[in-house]
Amino acid sequence: MASAPGRSDRQVGGRSRRRGSPASQPCSAPAYFTRKIPAYELLGEEGLVRLEEQADWILKEVGIRIIDDPATLDLLRQVGATVDGTRVRFDPGHVRSLCRTAPSEFTIHARNPARDVRIGGMNVVTAPTFGPPMVTDLDRGRRKGSIEDFRNFVKLGHVSPWIHHSGGSVCEPEDLPLNKRHLDMVEALVTLSDKPFCGTSSAPERALDSLKMAEIAFGAGRMARDCVVMAVVNVNSPLSFDHITTGVMKAFAEAGQATLMSPFMMAGAMSPVTQPAAIAQVHAECMAGIALYQIFRQGAPIVYGSFLTTLDLRTGAPTYGTPEANLSTFATCQLARRVGVPIRAGGRYTGSKAPDAQAMMESVNALNAGIMAGTNLILHAAGWIEGGMATSYEKYVMDLDHIGALGRQMQGLVLDDNQMGRDAYRETALGENFLGVDHTQRNFKAANYMSDLADTGPYEHWAEKGSLDMARRANRKWKDMLAAYERPPIDAAVAEEVAAFVARRKSEMPDEWY
Amino acid sequence: MASAPGRSDRQVGGRSRRRGSPASQPCSAPAYFTRKIPAYELLGEEGLVRLEEQADWILKEVGIRIIDDPATLDLLRQVGATVDGTRVRFDPGHVRSLCRTAPSEFTIHARNPARDVRIGGMNVVTAPTFGPPMVTDLDRGRRKGSIEDFRNFVKLGHVSPWIHHSGGSVCEPEDLPLNKRHLDMVEALVTLSDKPFCGTSSAPERALDSLKMAEIAFGAGRMARDCVVMAVVNVNSPLSFDHITTGVMKAFAEAGQATLMSPFMMAGAMSPVTQPAAIAQVHAECMAGIALYQIFRQGAPIVYGSFLTTLDLRTGAPTYGTPEANLSTFATCQLARRVGVPIRAGGRYTGSKAPDAQAMMESVNALNAGIMAGTNLILHAAGWIEGGMATSYEKYVMDLDHIGALGRQMQGLVLDDNQMGRDAYRETALGENFLGVDHTQRNFKAANYMSDLADTGPYEHWAEKGSLDMARRANRKWKDMLAAYERPPIDAAVAEEVAAFVARRKSEMPDEWY
């Protein structure tokens, strides 16, 4: 068990927001948010202990399954777990103690150092939706995702002020073979943006390809020192880790790179239907995954990923932004903080099929809950629609607007003399308005977050401009953003080496489509 | 200064949720929410004290204006304020000490006792939008409000499970004379619903009319004991109370009835543009209004009303659900709790002209902030659109859905043995799903809030049903609700006496249209 690059970060701490020089940045916004407001604490000590005891009970009495991976079962036996066939049980407190070597904060480096992101602590990092097979826009409608769509979404992320991390499978390029598309996806992530990105987690051999491509992009030896790539790994909930999951985790842990460890929990299907049970199970699964990662490599950076939502039990369909899911977000973030690792929670989730009022209601609820709960990493922050079945161009830019607003909200109130504005009263006769006073002139530009999608004017102006609803305005906006996209600089030799690697790997395998 | 009916409530406390028998209720939901989750505390003690000191500074150094009301100036002089022309100044702490006689909680009685609402403490009461001159729906478009629309909205509120209080001017009936329409409005509120309602605050003589109608509805002498009607009174911000405002306040205070005291604050116009300054000014204006009310009648029930939003300073248009407005909601609720009076904050605000994604984004943000902040009363909870210029039929029912969801969220998590669901694990083989287990069957009906507007199914089903977005589904829903409306029982003699009063008052005045 070697020590991973991220490990020393626990001691280092550090919450400063990094800013690159304007010329090196694709946009003027900071590389990530640093929150200055407290997290919402839904539960008190008694409730948290009760949930922790339940997680301990699950890990002791129910256990987890390790499927088709005898080597990992051996490692678990060696650290003192009770292995019975594929079932692994842990004494109370054991799993949590195995999590202790995971760093509380770490940096994911970007090709552009001004775009490095800091995961954990008071920092908040956004990444777009991950995994949809379909894409949709108001012009062309709903269709299978293509590599062209994939590249478009990487470009949108690159020019977006409120997307900090490029994510990974922003949509699945269904026009490419299943066993090779990861090569084109990672190539696009490496070359079309200089923000940090995800590696591949669909299979261990693909994970290794993506790690190799990261090594080309960042230079030989760099990954021994720095975290430059992250895998998004789902637990096979309930309480199971198959050999693909553990294989991808091993590949990333051994390379000293990061994993976002996420149960995929719909209460009533992958867990009991009641939220407290589901929350405790998320906690058990996350801690088990983090412990495994630390067994694979002590100090390897990992994120506690809460993805817990509800089902419409009339239809069996997953539901998003629901009050029960929001309560779970609050509680899981509290539990994760007590483990001492970075937290992923919140996202712009919706079950709506259109970029409409339902989409916004559910997404705003879900993201607000994550932000208030104190999330550090927001996956699915932009583009998610239709329960994650599709990435929507219009929804993507609508989501950006809400992220920007919450970025401002997280800055809180500054209670200094300027903000108190006593001079404004001295300038104004009692009862008169403040529109023209010096204090207003001095402060109005910085006072408020300015949405570029909201229509704030009177009805008549809106009607004159064509009565466009927000989705129609978003349709214009993403086209403007793509038109404004400029490819960030990249060393030609690096780009060539990445392309050569992709070509070689493709030539080594026959196409597989399912 | 007589003692008002509400006063003893401060001692009584009481947070039980009242439920009438099903037969006496227009819907199955409780008469109001009782929150079981903590409020979000944005600021610590130091920040709150800083804002309180700023409010004291405003009241001492800037003062308030009392316009065209020498009698009130005399009363203020008698309690020790410094009166200089129309300007009134207060020593630090004086205004807050005058607020002490206001009750921390009180009940507003309804014609149907099962629909009484409790204002303050851990209780949360909703009322629809107030004041729009226009109405809009997807069939007939945007138009001036009429008495027919007004009656429709009273009916929608009556059948809505998530509207607790009928409100007042759900839209302005612009087809009726300005000086008489309050009579038709209050008659509709009294007779078409049995939920509590607002009296009239557009002029002191109209306030007296509405109080007289409440007396007819509740019986002679009842108002000496109980609060049965509430006025919504705006401060003439900045820092001014004209004789209409003080006249309406006097009428309601002397009748022992309630007032919602609300500054109408758009930072940058009615206050300095910076939020801390605006928050402190809201606090100063609210406390001044509450103090005045207590001077008019000690113990008269009053609500601290925060309405503080932002301006788009590029266009001068008010903006809603913005991060700055949300931060102000958090802070003002904290300040109000320290005064010890019920708080009005949050609302389904938006500047959008359509029931679209923007409308939902802004409204969800604004209402979430109010709920998280610990509001007791939510005015403009349903129907608000276009910055309060119009009441939207579709938005009304979309708003209901979000209120219902937050009602569930406020119930929090119950950490008992059933919710922990250990028996579900005992029934299930490790790794199998929980859909069919007894625990799921036993709990699924109560586990989750069920939206009746969200479309949760797969894309194909949605497309087969006509690809209706949420606004279109809402269009069907409000028609269904109006079709399902049944007039609640009312004593025929009372209805006749109300009608006779309306007829008599109308005959006593010539029509006035502006």
JSON list of C-alpha atoms in Angstrom, two decimals, chain A residues 30-104:
[
{"chain": "A", "resi": 30, "resn": "PRO", "atom": "CA", "xyz": [-12.96, 31.99, -10.40]},
{"chain": "A", "resi": 31, "resn": "ALA", "atom": "CA", "xyz": [-11.88, 28.38, -10.93]},
{"chain": "A", "resi": 32, "resn": "TYR", "atom": "CA", "xyz": [-14.29, 27.22, -8.20]},
{"chain": "A", "resi": 33, "resn": "PHE", "atom": "CA", "xyz": [-16.51, 28.60, -5.46]},
{"chain": "A", "resi": 34, "resn": "THR", "atom": "CA", "xyz": [-15.45, 29.08, -1.86]},
{"chain": "A", "resi": 35, "resn": "ARG", "atom": "CA", "xyz": [-18.47, 29.22, 0.38]},
{"chain": "A", "resi": 36, "resn": "LYS", "atom": "CA", "xyz": [-18.62, 31.78, 3.15]},
{"chain": "A", "resi": 37, "resn": "ILE", "atom": "CA", "xyz": [-21.99, 30.80, 4.62]},
{"chain": "A", "resi": 38, "resn": "PRO", "atom": "CA", "xyz": [-22.67, 28.00, 7.09]},
{"chain": "A", "resi": 39, "resn": "ALA", "atom": "CA", "xyz": [-24.10, 24.65, 6.05]},
{"chain": "A", "resi": 40, "resn": "TYR", "atom": "CA", "xyz": [-27.61, 23.78, 7.15]},
{"chain": "A", "resi": 41, "resn": "GLU", "atom": "CA", "xyz": [-27.63, 21.31, 10.02]},
{"chain": "A", "resi": 42, "resn": "LEU", "atom": "CA", "xyz": [-30.88, 19.37, 9.82]},
{"chain": "A", "resi": 43, "resn": "LEU", "atom": "CA", "xyz": [-30.09, 16.80, 12.50]},
{"chain": "A", "resi": 44, "resn": "GLY", "atom": "CA", "xyz": [-28.63, 17.13, 15.96]},
{"chain": "A", "resi": 45, "resn": "GLU", "atom": "CA", "xyz": [-26.03, 14.86, 17.53]},
{"chain": "A", "resi": 46, "resn": "GLU", "atom": "CA", "xyz": [-28.58, 12.27, 18.65]},
{"chain": "A", "resi": 47, "resn": "GLY", "atom": "CA", "xyz": [-30.04, 11.82, 15.18]},
{"chain": "A", "resi": 48, "resn": "LEU", "atom": "CA", "xyz": [-26.63, 11.60, 13.54]},
{"chain": "A", "resi": 49, "resn": "VAL", "atom": "CA", "xyz": [-25.47, 8.97, 16.03]},
{"chain": "A", "resi": 50, "resn": "ARG", "atom": "CA", "xyz": [-28.64, 6.99, 15.41]},
{"chain": "A", "resi": 51, "resn": "LEU", "atom": "CA", "xyz": [-27.94, 6.95, 11.65]},
{"chain": "A", "resi": 52, "resn": "GLU", "atom": "CA", "xyz": [-24.28, 6.06, 12.21]},
{"chain": "A", "resi": 53, "resn": "GLU", "atom": "CA", "xyz": [-25.30, 3.17, 14.43]},
{"chain": "A", "resi": 54, "resn": "GLN", "atom": "CA", "xyz": [-27.70, 1.99, 11.74]},
{"chain": "A", "resi": 55, "resn": "ALA", "atom": "CA", "xyz": [-24.88, 2.10, 9.16]},
{"chain": "A", "resi": 56, "resn": "ASP", "atom": "CA", "xyz": [-22.70, 0.12, 11.54]},
{"chain": "A", "resi": 57, "resn": "TRP", "atom": "CA", "xyz": [-25.55, -2.37, 12.02]},
{"chain": "A", "resi": 58, "resn": "ILE", "atom": "CA", "xyz": [-25.89, -2.78, 8.24]},
{"chain": "A", "resi": 59, "resn": "LEU", "atom": "CA", "xyz": [-22.15, -3.34, 7.82]},
{"chain": "A", "resi": 60, "resn": "LYS", "atom": "CA", "xyz": [-22.10, -5.86, 10.68]},
{"chain": "A", "resi": 61, "resn": "GLU", "atom": "CA", "xyz": [-25.41, -7.71, 10.27]},
{"chain": "A", "resi": 62, "resn": "VAL", "atom": "CA", "xyz": [-26.11, -7.42, 6.56]},
{"chain": "A", "resi": 63, "resn": "GLY", "atom": "CA", "xyz": [-22.65, -6.79, 5.17]},
{"chain": "A", "resi": 64, "resn": "ILE", "atom": "CA", "xyz": [-21.55, -5.97, 1.64]},
{"chain": "A", "resi": 65, "resn": "ARG", "atom": "CA", "xyz": [-20.99, -8.20, -1.38]},
{"chain": "A", "resi": 66, "resn": "ILE", "atom": "CA", "xyz": [-17.75, -8.34, -3.37]},
{"chain": "A", "resi": 67, "resn": "ILE", "atom": "CA", "xyz": [-18.62, -10.06, -6.64]},
{"chain": "A", "resi": 68, "resn": "ASP", "atom": "CA", "xyz": [-16.12, -11.98, -8.80]},
{"chain": "A", "resi": 69, "resn": "ASP", "atom": "CA", "xyz": [-13.10, -10.43, -7.15]},
{"chain": "A", "resi": 70, "resn": "PRO", "atom": "CA", "xyz": [-11.29, -12.92, -4.85]},
{"chain": "A", "resi": 71, "resn": "ALA", "atom": "CA", "xyz": [-8.21, -10.68, -4.61]},
{"chain": "A", "resi": 72, "resn": "THR", "atom": "CA", "xyz": [-10.24, -7.90, -3.01]},
{"chain": "A", "resi": 73, "resn": "LEU", "atom": "CA", "xyz": [-11.89, -10.42, -0.66]},
{"chain": "A", "resi": 74, "resn": "ASP", "atom": "CA", "xyz": [-8.36, -11.46, 0.39]},
{"chain": "A", "resi": 75, "resn": "LEU", "atom": "CA", "xyz": [-7.39, -7.85, 1.09]},
{"chain": "A", "resi": 76, "resn": "LEU", "atom": "CA", "xyz": [-10.54, -7.39, 3.19]},
{"chain": "A", "resi": 77, "resn": "ARG", "atom": "CA", "xyz": [-9.78, -10.56, 5.12]},
{"chain": "A", "resi": 78, "resn": "GLN", "atom": "CA", "xyz": [-6.29, -9.25, 5.78]},
{"chain": "A", "resi": 79, "resn": "VAL", "atom": "CA", "xyz": [-7.57, -6.02, 7.33]},
{"chain": "A", "resi": 80, "resn": "GLY", "atom": "CA", "xyz": [-9.83, -7.97, 9.68]},
{"chain": "A", "resi": 81, "resn": "ALA", "atom": "CA", "xyz": [-13.22, -8.11, 7.99]},
{"chain": "A", "resi": 82, "resn": "THR", "atom": "CA", "xyz": [-15.29, -11.30, 8.24]},
{"chain": "A", "resi": 83, "resn": "VAL", "atom": "CA", "xyz": [-15.53, -12.86, 4.79]},
{"chain": "A", "resi": 84, "resn": "ASP", "atom": "CA", "xyz": [-18.19, -15.50, 4.15]},
{"chain": "A", "resi": 85, "resn": "GLY", "atom": "CA", "xyz": [-18.33, -16.40, 0.45]},
{"chain": "A", "resi": 86, "resn": "THR", "atom": "CA", "xyz": [-18.92, -13.08, -1.31]},
{"chain": "A", "resi": 87, "resn": "ARG", "atom": "CA", "xyz": [-20.34, -11.49, 1.82]},
{"chain": "A", "resi": 88, "resn": "VAL", "atom": "CA", "xyz": [-18.11, -9.27, 3.93]},
{"chain": "A", "resi": 89, "resn": "ARG", "atom": "CA", "xyz": [-19.04, -8.12, 7.41]},
{"chain": "A", "resi": 90, "resn": "PHE", "atom": "CA", "xyz": [-17.35, -5.50, 9.57]},
{"chain": "A", "resi": 91, "resn": "ASP", "atom": "CA", "xyz": [-17.33, -4.87, 13.30]},
{"chain": "A", "resi": 92, "resn": "PRO", "atom": "CA", "xyz": [-18.89, -1.56, 14.34]},
{"chain": "A", "resi": 93, "resn": "GLY", "atom": "CA", "xyz": [-16.51, 1.34, 13.73]},
{"chain": "A", "resi": 94, "resn": "HIS", "atom": "CA", "xyz": [-14.10, -0.72, 11.64]},
{"chain": "A", "resi": 95, "resn": "VAL", "atom": "CA", "xyz": [-15.06, 0.67, 8.24]},
{"chain": "A", "resi": 96, "resn": "ARG", "atom": "CA", "xyz": [-15.03, 4.22, 9.52]},
{"chain": "A", "resi": 97, "resn": "SER", "atom": "CA", "xyz": [-11.54, 3.73, 10.96]},
{"chain": "A", "resi": 98, "resn": "LEU", "atom": "CA", "xyz": [-10.36, 2.45, 7.55]},
{"chain": "A", "resi": 99, "resn": "CYS", "atom": "CA", "xyz": [-11.60, 5.74, 6.04]},
{"chain": "A", "resi": 100, "resn": "ARG", "atom": "CA", "xyz": [-9.24, 7.79, 8.20]},
{"chain": "A", "resi": 101, "resn": "THR", "atom": "CA", "xyz": [-6.40, 7.85, 5.70]},
{"chain": "A", "resi": 102, "resn": "ALA", "atom": "CA", "xyz": [-8.55, 9.48, 3.03]},
{"chain": "A", "resi": 103, "resn": "PRO", "atom": "CA", "xyz": [-7.64, 13.17, 2.60]},
{"chain": "A", "resi": 104, "resn": "SER", "atom": "CA", "xyz": [-10.13, 15.76, 3.81]}
]
